[in-house]
Amino acid sequence: MDRFLSSAVNKIDAKGRVSVPAHFRSVVQRTGFGDLYALRALDVPAMDVGGVDLLERYEQRIAQEDPFLQTADDMSFFVHGDGGFVKMDQDGRITVSDFIREHTGIADEVAFVGRGFFFQIWEPKRLREYGEQVRERLRKIRQQAVGSAATGVSE
């Protein structure tokens, strides 16, 4: 399957490199990505990382905007100015640059989490906290749905 699934935490080596999890590397190899595109996530302290298809998805969306409006300019700034290519070496490692560290707060370990067609890299503690928030939001939705179903009320 060509999806980024699961999560892992790996240590950064003395040269500032971290091994991309084996499953993620196999997805990268199967899809034929030469370079990885990394983009600062808009609303969380994480980097979205994927192949050139991730960049192309954003560029397709930008192309739908009127180029004379601020939205297109803002989207281009976000996609092109807050993103860049990351090289994975022959041993499956990427360098954790200052560009990545500044946005994520990563120090000595990197948390990788699959997001389907891309993956994210996080500072591990921040990822745990975010995961707790996500599960809490989903629990509330489930509780609301169960409550509505029990009373026969729909929202």
PDB file of N, CA and C in Angstrom, residues 45-150:
ATOM      1  N   PRO A  45       2.594  22.902  15.018  1.00  0.00           N
ATOM      2  CA  PRO A  45       4.061  22.975  14.918  1.00  0.00           C
ATOM      3  C   PRO A  45       4.666  21.699  14.336  1.00  0.00           C
ATOM      4  N   ALA A  46       4.327  21.427  13.101  1.00  0.00           N
ATOM      5  CA  ALA A  46       4.779  20.222  12.418  1.00  0.00           C
ATOM      6  C   ALA A  46       5.148  20.569  10.983  1.00  0.00           C
ATOM      7  N   MET A  47       5.895  19.659  10.361  1.00  0.00           N
ATOM      8  CA  MET A  47       6.204  19.778   8.942  1.00  0.00           C
ATOM      9  C   MET A  47       5.413  18.707   8.202  1.00  0.00           C
ATOM     10  N   ASP A  48       4.739  19.100   7.132  1.00  0.00           N
ATOM     11  CA  ASP A  48       4.089  18.154   6.233  1.00  0.00           C
ATOM     12  C   ASP A  48       5.139  17.747   5.206  1.00  0.00           C
ATOM     13  N   VAL A  49       5.340  16.453   5.027  1.00  0.00           N
ATOM     14  CA  VAL A  49       6.393  15.966   4.145  1.00  0.00           C
ATOM     15  C   VAL A  49       5.803  14.934   3.189  1.00  0.00           C
ATOM     16  N   GLY A  50       6.121  15.076   1.927  1.00  0.00           N
ATOM     17  CA  GLY A  50       5.653  14.119   0.932  1.00  0.00           C
ATOM     18  C   GLY A  50       6.468  14.258  -0.333  1.00  0.00           C
ATOM     19  N   GLY A  51       5.977  13.630  -1.366  1.00  0.00           N
ATOM     20  CA  GLY A  51       6.648  13.722  -2.655  1.00  0.00           C
ATOM     21  C   GLY A  51       6.243  14.983  -3.385  1.00  0.00           C
ATOM     22  N   VAL A  52       6.692  15.080  -4.610  1.00  0.00           N
ATOM     23  CA  VAL A  52       6.374  16.252  -5.422  1.00  0.00           C
ATOM     24  C   VAL A  52       4.857  16.357  -5.626  1.00  0.00           C
ATOM     25  N   ASP A  53       4.130  15.252  -5.478  1.00  0.00           N
ATOM     26  CA  ASP A  53       2.675  15.309  -5.624  1.00  0.00           C
ATOM     27  C   ASP A  53       2.035  16.188  -4.549  1.00  0.00           C
ATOM     28  N   LEU A  54       2.647  16.269  -3.370  1.00  0.00           N
ATOM     29  CA  LEU A  54       2.130  17.151  -2.324  1.00  0.00           C
ATOM     30  C   LEU A  54       2.230  18.607  -2.784  1.00  0.00           C
ATOM     31  N   LEU A  55       3.374  18.984  -3.315  1.00  0.00           N
ATOM     32  CA  LEU A  55       3.560  20.332  -3.846  1.00  0.00           C
ATOM     33  C   LEU A  55       2.586  20.582  -4.998  1.00  0.00           C
ATOM     34  N   GLU A  56       2.433  19.617  -5.884  1.00  0.00           N
ATOM     35  CA  GLU A  56       1.545  19.785  -7.035  1.00  0.00           C
ATOM     36  C   GLU A  56       0.091  19.969  -6.616  1.00  0.00           C
ATOM     37  N   ARG A  57      -0.330  19.281  -5.555  1.00  0.00           N
ATOM     38  CA  ARG A  57      -1.708  19.459  -5.062  1.00  0.00           C
ATOM     39  C   ARG A  57      -1.934  20.901  -4.626  1.00  0.00           C
ATOM     40  N   TYR A  58      -0.970  21.460  -3.912  1.00  0.00           N
ATOM     41  CA  TYR A  58      -1.091  22.848  -3.480  1.00  0.00           C
ATOM     42  C   TYR A  58      -1.067  23.791  -4.683  1.00  0.00           C
ATOM     43  N   GLU A  59      -0.188  23.535  -5.631  1.00  0.00           N
ATOM     44  CA  GLU A  59      -0.093  24.410  -6.797  1.00  0.00           C
ATOM     45  C   GLU A  59      -1.355  24.358  -7.652  1.00  0.00           C
ATOM     46  N   GLN A  60      -1.989  23.191  -7.734  1.00  0.00           N
ATOM     47  CA  GLN A  60      -3.263  23.091  -8.456  1.00  0.00           C
ATOM     48  C   GLN A  60      -4.327  23.958  -7.793  1.00  0.00           C
ATOM     49  N   ARG A  61      -4.316  23.970  -6.482  1.00  0.00           N
ATOM     50  CA  ARG A  61      -5.284  24.788  -5.742  1.00  0.00           C
ATOM     51  C   ARG A  61      -5.002  26.272  -5.952  1.00  0.00           C
ATOM     52  N   ILE A  62      -3.737  26.651  -5.944  1.00  0.00           N
ATOM     53  CA  ILE A  62      -3.366  28.052  -6.185  1.00  0.00           C
ATOM     54  C   ILE A  62      -3.826  28.486  -7.578  1.00  0.00           C
ATOM     55  N   ALA A  63      -3.685  27.607  -8.552  1.00  0.00           N
ATOM     56  CA  ALA A  63      -4.050  27.918  -9.933  1.00  0.00           C
ATOM     57  C   ALA A  63      -5.542  28.205 -10.087  1.00  0.00           C
ATOM     58  N   GLN A  64      -6.348  27.748  -9.166  1.00  0.00           N
ATOM     59  CA  GLN A  64      -7.790  27.997  -9.215  1.00  0.00           C
ATOM     60  C   GLN A  64      -8.154  29.404  -8.726  1.00  0.00           C
ATOM     61  N   GLU A  65      -7.212  30.060  -8.074  1.00  0.00           N
ATOM     62  CA  GLU A  65      -7.453  31.398  -7.531  1.00  0.00           C
ATOM     63  C   GLU A  65      -7.176  32.470  -8.580  1.00  0.00           C
ATOM     64  N   ASP A  66      -7.836  33.604  -8.431  1.00  0.00           N
ATOM     65  CA  ASP A  66      -7.572  34.765  -9.270  1.00  0.00           C
ATOM     66  C   ASP A  66      -6.169  35.269  -8.924  1.00  0.00           C
ATOM     67  N   PRO A  67      -5.239  35.294  -9.889  1.00  0.00           N
ATOM     68  CA  PRO A  67      -3.866  35.684  -9.576  1.00  0.00           C
ATOM     69  C   PRO A  67      -3.724  37.133  -9.123  1.00  0.00           C
ATOM     70  N   PHE A  68      -4.766  37.936  -9.293  1.00  0.00           N
ATOM     71  CA  PHE A  68      -4.710  39.334  -8.891  1.00  0.00           C
ATOM     72  C   PHE A  68      -5.253  39.565  -7.485  1.00  0.00           C
ATOM     73  N   LEU A  69      -5.729  38.521  -6.849  1.00  0.00           N
ATOM     74  CA  LEU A  69      -6.261  38.661  -5.496  1.00  0.00           C
ATOM     75  C   LEU A  69      -5.225  38.235  -4.469  1.00  0.00           C
ATOM     76  N   GLN A  70      -5.374  38.741  -3.287  1.00  0.00           N
ATOM     77  CA  GLN A  70      -4.444  38.475  -2.194  1.00  0.00           C
ATOM     78  C   GLN A  70      -4.383  36.995  -1.830  1.00  0.00           C
ATOM     79  N   THR A  71      -5.485  36.285  -1.966  1.00  0.00           N
ATOM     80  CA  THR A  71      -5.513  34.876  -1.590  1.00  0.00           C
ATOM     81  C   THR A  71      -4.484  34.064  -2.372  1.00  0.00           C
ATOM     82  N   ALA A  72      -4.410  34.291  -3.682  1.00  0.00           N
ATOM     83  CA  ALA A  72      -3.432  33.565  -4.497  1.00  0.00           C
ATOM     84  C   ALA A  72      -2.010  33.897  -4.063  1.00  0.00           C
ATOM     85  N   ASP A  73      -1.770  35.161  -3.789  1.00  0.00           N
ATOM     86  CA  ASP A  73      -0.443  35.578  -3.353  1.00  0.00           C
ATOM     87  C   ASP A  73      -0.103  34.957  -1.995  1.00  0.00           C
ATOM     88  N   ASP A  74      -1.052  34.975  -1.078  1.00  0.00           N
ATOM     89  CA  ASP A  74      -0.827  34.386   0.245  1.00  0.00           C
ATOM     90  C   ASP A  74      -0.568  32.882   0.146  1.00  0.00           C
ATOM     91  N   MET A  75      -1.347  32.207  -0.688  1.00  0.00           N
ATOM     92  CA  MET A  75      -1.177  30.764  -0.841  1.00  0.00           C
ATOM     93  C   MET A  75       0.190  30.444  -1.442  1.00  0.00           C
ATOM     94  N   SER A  76       0.622  31.236  -2.416  1.00  0.00           N
ATOM     95  CA  SER A  76       1.932  31.014  -3.013  1.00  0.00           C
ATOM     96  C   SER A  76       3.034  31.251  -1.989  1.00  0.00           C
ATOM     97  N   PHE A  77       2.901  32.300  -1.185  1.00  0.00           N
ATOM     98  CA  PHE A  77       3.886  32.561  -0.140  1.00  0.00           C
ATOM     99  C   PHE A  77       3.976  31.364   0.802  1.00  0.00           C
ATOM    100  N   PHE A  78       2.835  30.842   1.210  1.00  0.00           N
ATOM    101  CA  PHE A  78       2.791  29.704   2.121  1.00  0.00           C
ATOM    102  C   PHE A  78       3.421  28.464   1.490  1.00  0.00           C
ATOM    103  N   VAL A  79       3.000  28.117   0.301  1.00  0.00           N
ATOM    104  CA  VAL A  79       3.446  26.880  -0.355  1.00  0.00           C
ATOM    105  C   VAL A  79       4.901  26.950  -0.806  1.00  0.00           C
ATOM    106  N   HIS A  80       5.301  28.083  -1.334  1.00  0.00           N
ATOM    107  CA  HIS A  80       6.658  28.201  -1.880  1.00  0.00           C
ATOM    108  C   HIS A  80       7.649  28.790  -0.881  1.00  0.00           C
ATOM    109  N   GLY A  81       7.199  29.721  -0.062  1.00  0.00           N
ATOM    110  CA  GLY A  81       8.096  30.357   0.898  1.00  0.00           C
ATOM    111  C   GLY A  81       8.262  29.585   2.192  1.00  0.00           C
ATOM    112  N   ASP A  82       7.221  28.847   2.588  1.00  0.00           N
ATOM    113  CA  ASP A  82       7.282  28.057   3.814  1.00  0.00           C
ATOM    114  C   ASP A  82       7.542  26.578   3.526  1.00  0.00           C
ATOM    115  N   GLY A  83       7.973  26.280   2.322  1.00  0.00           N
ATOM    116  CA  GLY A  83       8.265  24.901   1.944  1.00  0.00           C
ATOM    117  C   GLY A  83       9.601  24.818   1.231  1.00  0.00           C
ATOM    118  N   GLY A  84      10.074  23.601   1.096  1.00  0.00           N
ATOM    119  CA  GLY A  84      11.326  23.374   0.381  1.00  0.00           C
ATOM    120  C   GLY A  84      11.574  21.889   0.239  1.00  0.00           C
ATOM    121  N   PHE A  85      12.561  21.555  -0.537  1.00  0.00           N
ATOM    122  CA  PHE A  85      12.878  20.153  -0.759  1.00  0.00           C
ATOM    123  C   PHE A  85      13.880  19.652   0.277  1.00  0.00           C
ATOM    124  N   VAL A  86      13.687  18.420   0.683  1.00  0.00           N
ATOM    125  CA  VAL A  86      14.540  17.745   1.654  1.00  0.00           C
ATOM    126  C   VAL A  86      15.102  16.513   0.968  1.00  0.00           C
ATOM    127  N   LYS A  87      16.395  16.331   1.054  1.00  0.00           N
ATOM    128  CA  LYS A  87      17.035  15.157   0.447  1.00  0.00           C
ATOM    129  C   LYS A  87      17.081  14.020   1.454  1.00  0.00           C
ATOM    130  N   MET A  88      16.763  12.828   0.986  1.00  0.00           N
ATOM    131  CA  MET A  88      16.934  11.626   1.793  1.00  0.00           C
ATOM    132  C   MET A  88      18.175  10.927   1.255  1.00  0.00           C
ATOM    133  N   ASP A  89      19.144  10.645   2.131  1.00  0.00           N
ATOM    134  CA  ASP A  89      20.378  10.009   1.679  1.00  0.00           C
ATOM    135  C   ASP A  89      20.161   8.516   1.422  1.00  0.00           C
ATOM    136  N   GLN A  90      21.200   7.839   0.952  1.00  0.00           N
ATOM    137  CA  GLN A  90      21.094   6.420   0.584  1.00  0.00           C
ATOM    138  C   GLN A  90      20.782   5.533   1.786  1.00  0.00           C
ATOM    139  N   ASP A  91      21.005   6.033   3.002  1.00  0.00           N
ATOM    140  CA  ASP A  91      20.689   5.274   4.210  1.00  0.00           C
ATOM    141  C   ASP A  91      19.318   5.628   4.777  1.00  0.00           C
ATOM    142  N   GLY A  92      18.549   6.445   4.043  1.00  0.00           N
ATOM    143  CA  GLY A  92      17.192   6.785   4.465  1.00  0.00           C
ATOM    144  C   GLY A  92      17.118   7.846   5.543  1.00  0.00           C
ATOM    145  N   ARG A  93      18.122   8.715   5.596  1.00  0.00           N
ATOM    146  CA  ARG A  93      18.137   9.782   6.600  1.00  0.00           C
ATOM    147  C   ARG A  93      17.888  11.130   5.939  1.00  0.00           C
ATOM    148  N   ILE A  94      17.274  12.015   6.704  1.00  0.00           N
ATOM    149  CA  ILE A  94      17.122  13.400   6.284  1.00  0.00           C
ATOM    150  C   ILE A  94      17.812  14.287   7.326  1.00  0.00           C
ATOM    151  N   THR A  95      18.243  15.451   6.903  1.00  0.00           N
ATOM    152  CA  THR A  95      18.855  16.406   7.817  1.00  0.00           C
ATOM    153  C   THR A  95      17.765  17.260   8.442  1.00  0.00           C
ATOM    154  N   VAL A  96      17.825  17.389   9.751  1.00  0.00           N
ATOM    155  CA  VAL A  96      16.866  18.225  10.468  1.00  0.00           C
ATOM    156  C   VAL A  96      17.468  19.635  10.514  1.00  0.00           C
ATOM    157  N   SER A  97      17.076  20.431   9.552  1.00  0.00           N
ATOM    158  CA  SER A  97      17.646  21.772   9.374  1.00  0.00           C
ATOM    159  C   SER A  97      17.046  22.772  10.369  1.00  0.00           C
ATOM    160  N   ASP A  98      17.664  23.944  10.427  1.00  0.00           N
ATOM    161  CA  ASP A  98      17.118  25.021  11.254  1.00  0.00           C
ATOM    162  C   ASP A  98      15.713  25.390  10.797  1.00  0.00           C
ATOM    163  N   PHE A  99      15.463  25.332   9.500  1.00  0.00           N
ATOM    164  CA  PHE A  99      14.134  25.599   8.930  1.00  0.00           C
ATOM    165  C   PHE A  99      13.087  24.707   9.593  1.00  0.00           C
ATOM    166  N   ILE A 100      13.419  23.445   9.777  1.00  0.00           N
ATOM    167  CA  ILE A 100      12.509  22.489  10.415  1.00  0.00           C
ATOM    168  C   ILE A 100      12.455  22.724  11.917  1.00  0.00           C
ATOM    169  N   ARG A 101      13.597  22.875  12.542  1.00  0.00           N
ATOM    170  CA  ARG A 101      13.667  23.036  14.004  1.00  0.00           C
ATOM    171  C   ARG A 101      12.912  24.269  14.488  1.00  0.00           C
ATOM    172  N   GLU A 102      13.040  25.381  13.768  1.00  0.00           N
ATOM    173  CA  GLU A 102      12.395  26.624  14.186  1.00  0.00           C
ATOM    174  C   GLU A 102      10.880  26.485  14.265  1.00  0.00           C
ATOM    175  N   HIS A 103      10.299  25.781  13.318  1.00  0.00           N
ATOM    176  CA  HIS A 103       8.837  25.655  13.288  1.00  0.00           C
ATOM    177  C   HIS A 103       8.319  24.579  14.243  1.00  0.00           C
ATOM    178  N   THR A 104       9.088  23.527  14.437  1.00  0.00           N
ATOM    179  CA  THR A 104       8.593  22.375  15.197  1.00  0.00           C
ATOM    180  C   THR A 104       9.046  22.331  16.642  1.00  0.00           C
ATOM    181  N   GLY A 105      10.162  22.970  16.948  1.00  0.00           N
ATOM    182  CA  GLY A 105      10.724  22.856  18.293  1.00  0.00           C
ATOM    183  C   GLY A 105      11.510  21.580  18.506  1.00  0.00           C
ATOM    184  N   ILE A 106      11.809  20.861  17.438  1.00  0.00           N
ATOM    185  CA  ILE A 106      12.563  19.610  17.527  1.00  0.00           C
ATOM    186  C   ILE A 106      13.960  19.898  18.064  1.00  0.00           C
ATOM    187  N   ALA A 107      14.407  19.036  18.991  1.00  0.00           N
ATOM    188  CA  ALA A 107      15.754  19.171  19.559  1.00  0.00           C
ATOM    189  C   ALA A 107      16.582  17.936  19.236  1.00  0.00           C
ATOM    190  N   ASP A 108      16.288  16.804  19.889  1.00  0.00           N
ATOM    191  CA  ASP A 108      17.132  15.619  19.715  1.00  0.00           C
ATOM    192  C   ASP A 108      16.387  14.372  19.229  1.00  0.00           C
ATOM    193  N   GLU A 109      15.067  14.451  19.135  1.00  0.00           N
ATOM    194  CA  GLU A 109      14.273  13.338  18.616  1.00  0.00           C
ATOM    195  C   GLU A 109      13.216  13.879  17.667  1.00  0.00           C
ATOM    196  N   VAL A 110      12.838  13.030  16.721  1.00  0.00           N
ATOM    197  CA  VAL A 110      11.809  13.389  15.746  1.00  0.00           C
ATOM    198  C   VAL A 110      10.704  12.349  15.803  1.00  0.00           C
ATOM    199  N   ALA A 111       9.474  12.825  15.909  1.00  0.00           N
ATOM    200  CA  ALA A 111       8.310  11.946  15.824  1.00  0.00           C
ATOM    201  C   ALA A 111       7.774  12.023  14.392  1.00  0.00           C
ATOM    202  N   PHE A 112       7.591  10.872  13.783  1.00  0.00           N
ATOM    203  CA  PHE A 112       7.019  10.761  12.442  1.00  0.00           C
ATOM    204  C   PHE A 112       5.610  10.221  12.591  1.00  0.00           C
ATOM    205  N   VAL A 113       4.663  10.807  11.880  1.00  0.00           N
ATOM    206  CA  VAL A 113       3.292  10.299  11.922  1.00  0.00           C
ATOM    207  C   VAL A 113       2.722  10.291  10.507  1.00  0.00           C
ATOM    208  N   GLY A 114       2.176   9.142  10.128  1.00  0.00           N
ATOM    209  CA  GLY A 114       1.592   9.002   8.799  1.00  0.00           C
ATOM    210  C   GLY A 114       0.295   9.769   8.684  1.00  0.00           C
ATOM    211  N   ARG A 115       0.089  10.370   7.520  1.00  0.00           N
ATOM    212  CA  ARG A 115      -1.134  11.120   7.251  1.00  0.00           C
ATOM    213  C   ARG A 115      -1.714  10.731   5.889  1.00  0.00           C
ATOM    214  N   GLY A 116      -1.504   9.477   5.492  1.00  0.00           N
ATOM    215  CA  GLY A 116      -2.042   9.013   4.217  1.00  0.00           C
ATOM    216  C   GLY A 116      -1.078   9.279   3.086  1.00  0.00           C
ATOM    217  N   PHE A 117      -1.337  10.316   2.290  1.00  0.00           N
ATOM    218  CA  PHE A 117      -0.476  10.586   1.137  1.00  0.00           C
ATOM    219  C   PHE A 117       0.743  11.430   1.501  1.00  0.00           C
ATOM    220  N   PHE A 118       0.855  11.829   2.775  1.00  0.00           N
ATOM    221  CA  PHE A 118       2.047  12.526   3.252  1.00  0.00           C
ATOM    222  C   PHE A 118       2.273  12.110   4.702  1.00  0.00           C
ATOM    223  N   PHE A 119       3.392  12.555   5.274  1.00  0.00           N
ATOM    224  CA  PHE A 119       3.608  12.319   6.696  1.00  0.00           C
ATOM    225  C   PHE A 119       4.027  13.619   7.345  1.00  0.00           C
ATOM    226  N   GLN A 120       3.971  13.638   8.654  1.00  0.00           N
ATOM    227  CA  GLN A 120       4.393  14.825   9.390  1.00  0.00           C
ATOM    228  C   GLN A 120       5.558  14.482  10.294  1.00  0.00           C
ATOM    229  N   ILE A 121       6.375  15.502  10.562  1.00  0.00           N
ATOM    230  CA  ILE A 121       7.407  15.361  11.579  1.00  0.00           C
ATOM    231  C   ILE A 121       7.138  16.387  12.675  1.00  0.00           C
ATOM    232  N   TRP A 122       7.274  15.925  13.905  1.00  0.00           N
ATOM    233  CA  TRP A 122       6.930  16.692  15.101  1.00  0.00           C
ATOM    234  C   TRP A 122       8.023  16.544  16.140  1.00  0.00           C
ATOM    235  N   GLU A 123       8.005  17.434  17.100  1.00  0.00           N
ATOM    236  CA  GLU A 123       8.715  17.242  18.356  1.00  0.00           C
ATOM    237  C   GLU A 123       7.839  16.253  19.119  1.00  0.00           C
ATOM    238  N   PRO A 124       8.387  15.155  19.662  1.00  0.00           N
ATOM    239  CA  PRO A 124       7.564  14.082  20.233  1.00  0.00           C
ATOM    240  C   PRO A 124       6.554  14.510  21.299  1.00  0.00           C
ATOM    241  N   LYS A 125       6.937  15.366  22.221  1.00  0.00           N
ATOM    242  CA  LYS A 125       5.999  15.781  23.275  1.00  0.00           C
ATOM    243  C   LYS A 125       4.830  16.553  22.677  1.00  0.00           C
ATOM    244  N   ARG A 126       5.130  17.425  21.731  1.00  0.00           N
ATOM    245  CA  ARG A 126       4.060  18.194  21.069  1.00  0.00           C
ATOM    246  C   ARG A 126       3.104  17.270  20.313  1.00  0.00           C
ATOM    247  N   LEU A 127       3.646  16.220  19.691  1.00  0.00           N
ATOM    248  CA  LEU A 127       2.779  15.270  18.994  1.00  0.00           C
ATOM    249  C   LEU A 127       1.875  14.540  19.983  1.00  0.00           C
ATOM    250  N   ARG A 128       2.417  14.115  21.116  1.00  0.00           N
ATOM    251  CA  ARG A 128       1.578  13.442  22.131  1.00  0.00           C
ATOM    252  C   ARG A 128       0.440  14.354  22.593  1.00  0.00           C
ATOM    253  N   GLU A 129       0.770  15.616  22.858  1.00  0.00           N
ATOM    254  CA  GLU A 129      -0.253  16.572  23.294  1.00  0.00           C
ATOM    255  C   GLU A 129      -1.304  16.774  22.207  1.00  0.00           C
ATOM    256  N   TYR A 130      -0.858  16.907  20.979  1.00  0.00           N
ATOM    257  CA  TYR A 130      -1.789  17.093  19.871  1.00  0.00           C
ATOM    258  C   TYR A 130      -2.678  15.856  19.711  1.00  0.00           C
ATOM    259  N   GLY A 131      -2.092  14.674  19.821  1.00  0.00           N
ATOM    260  CA  GLY A 131      -2.867  13.443  19.722  1.00  0.00           C
ATOM    261  C   GLY A 131      -3.962  13.373  20.778  1.00  0.00           C
ATOM    262  N   GLU A 132      -3.649  13.811  21.994  1.00  0.00           N
ATOM    263  CA  GLU A 132      -4.654  13.841  23.060  1.00  0.00           C
ATOM    264  C   GLU A 132      -5.790  14.806  22.701  1.00  0.00           C
ATOM    265  N   GLN A 133      -5.447  15.963  22.144  1.00  0.00           N
ATOM    266  CA  GLN A 133      -6.467  16.935  21.739  1.00  0.00           C
ATOM    267  C   GLN A 133      -7.360  16.369  20.636  1.00  0.00           C
ATOM    268  N   VAL A 134      -6.752  15.705  19.667  1.00  0.00           N
ATOM    269  CA  VAL A 134      -7.513  15.114  18.561  1.00  0.00           C
ATOM    270  C   VAL A 134      -8.487  14.068  19.099  1.00  0.00           C
ATOM    271  N   ARG A 135      -7.984  13.173  19.946  1.00  0.00           N
ATOM    272  CA  ARG A 135      -8.863  12.127  20.497  1.00  0.00           C
ATOM    273  C   ARG A 135      -9.996  12.732  21.325  1.00  0.00           C
ATOM    274  N   GLU A 136      -9.721  13.783  22.064  1.00  0.00           N
ATOM    275  CA  GLU A 136     -10.767  14.438  22.858  1.00  0.00           C
ATOM    276  C   GLU A 136     -11.833  15.057  21.948  1.00  0.00           C
ATOM    277  N   ARG A 137     -11.411  15.718  20.876  1.00  0.00           N
ATOM    278  CA  ARG A 137     -12.383  16.291  19.939  1.00  0.00           C
ATOM    279  C   ARG A 137     -13.244  15.199  19.317  1.00  0.00           C
ATOM    280  N   LEU A 138     -12.616  14.088  18.948  1.00  0.00           N
ATOM    281  CA  LEU A 138     -13.377  12.991  18.341  1.00  0.00           C
ATOM    282  C   LEU A 138     -14.310  12.324  19.351  1.00  0.00           C
ATOM    283  N   ARG A 139     -13.877  12.197  20.605  1.00  0.00           N
ATOM    284  CA  ARG A 139     -14.763  11.653  21.648  1.00  0.00           C
ATOM    285  C   ARG A 139     -16.011  12.512  21.799  1.00  0.00           C
ATOM    286  N   LYS A 140     -15.839  13.822  21.784  1.00  0.00           N
ATOM    287  CA  LYS A 140     -16.990  14.725  21.909  1.00  0.00           C
ATOM    288  C   LYS A 140     -17.952  14.545  20.743  1.00  0.00           C
ATOM    289  N   ILE A 141     -17.418  14.415  19.544  1.00  0.00           N
ATOM    290  CA  ILE A 141     -18.268  14.192  18.369  1.00  0.00           C
ATOM    291  C   ILE A 141     -19.029  12.884  18.523  1.00  0.00           C
ATOM    292  N   ARG A 142     -18.331  11.836  18.953  1.00  0.00           N
ATOM    293  CA  ARG A 142     -18.979  10.538  19.136  1.00  0.00           C
ATOM    294  C   ARG A 142     -20.065  10.633  20.199  1.00  0.00           C
ATOM    295  N   GLN A 143     -19.764  11.277  21.321  1.00  0.00           N
ATOM    296  CA  GLN A 143     -20.745  11.403  22.393  1.00  0.00           C
ATOM    297  C   GLN A 143     -21.972  12.181  21.926  1.00  0.00           C
ATOM    298  N   GLN A 144     -21.759  13.229  21.140  1.00  0.00           N
ATOM    299  CA  GLN A 144     -22.879  13.997  20.597  1.00  0.00           C
ATOM    300  C   GLN A 144     -23.712  13.138  19.654  1.00  0.00           C
ATOM    301  N   ALA A 145     -23.045  12.342  18.822  1.00  0.00           N
ATOM    302  CA  ALA A 145     -23.759  11.479  17.876  1.00  0.00           C
ATOM    303  C   ALA A 145     -24.553  10.410  18.608  1.00  0.00           C
ATOM    304  N   VAL A 146     -23.957   9.811  19.626  1.00  0.00           N
ATOM    305  CA  VAL A 146     -24.648   8.782  20.408  1.00  0.00           C
ATOM    306  C   VAL A 146     -25.835   9.399  21.145  1.00  0.00           C
ATOM    307  N   GLY A 147     -25.619  10.578  21.717  1.00  0.00           N
ATOM    308  CA  GLY A 147     -26.701  11.266  22.424  1.00  0.00           C
ATOM    309  C   GLY A 147     -27.842  11.629  21.502  1.00  0.00           C
ATOM    310  N   SER A 148     -27.513  12.098  20.305  1.00  0.00           N
ATOM    311  CA  SER A 148     -28.541  12.437  19.331  1.00  0.00           C
ATOM    312  C   SER A 148     -29.313  11.216  18.864  1.00  0.00           C
ATOM    313  N   ALA A 149     -28.594  10.122  18.663  1.00  0.00           N
ATOM    314  CA  ALA A 149     -29.235   8.889  18.213  1.00  0.00           C
ATOM    315  C   ALA A 149     -30.169   8.346  19.299  1.00  0.00           C
ATOM    316  N   ALA A 150     -29.764   8.451  20.557  1.00  0.00           N
ATOM    317  CA  ALA A 150     -30.573   7.936  21.666  1.00  0.00           C
ATOM    318  C   ALA A 150     -31.861   8.744  21.840  1.00  0.00           C
TER     319      ALA A 150
END
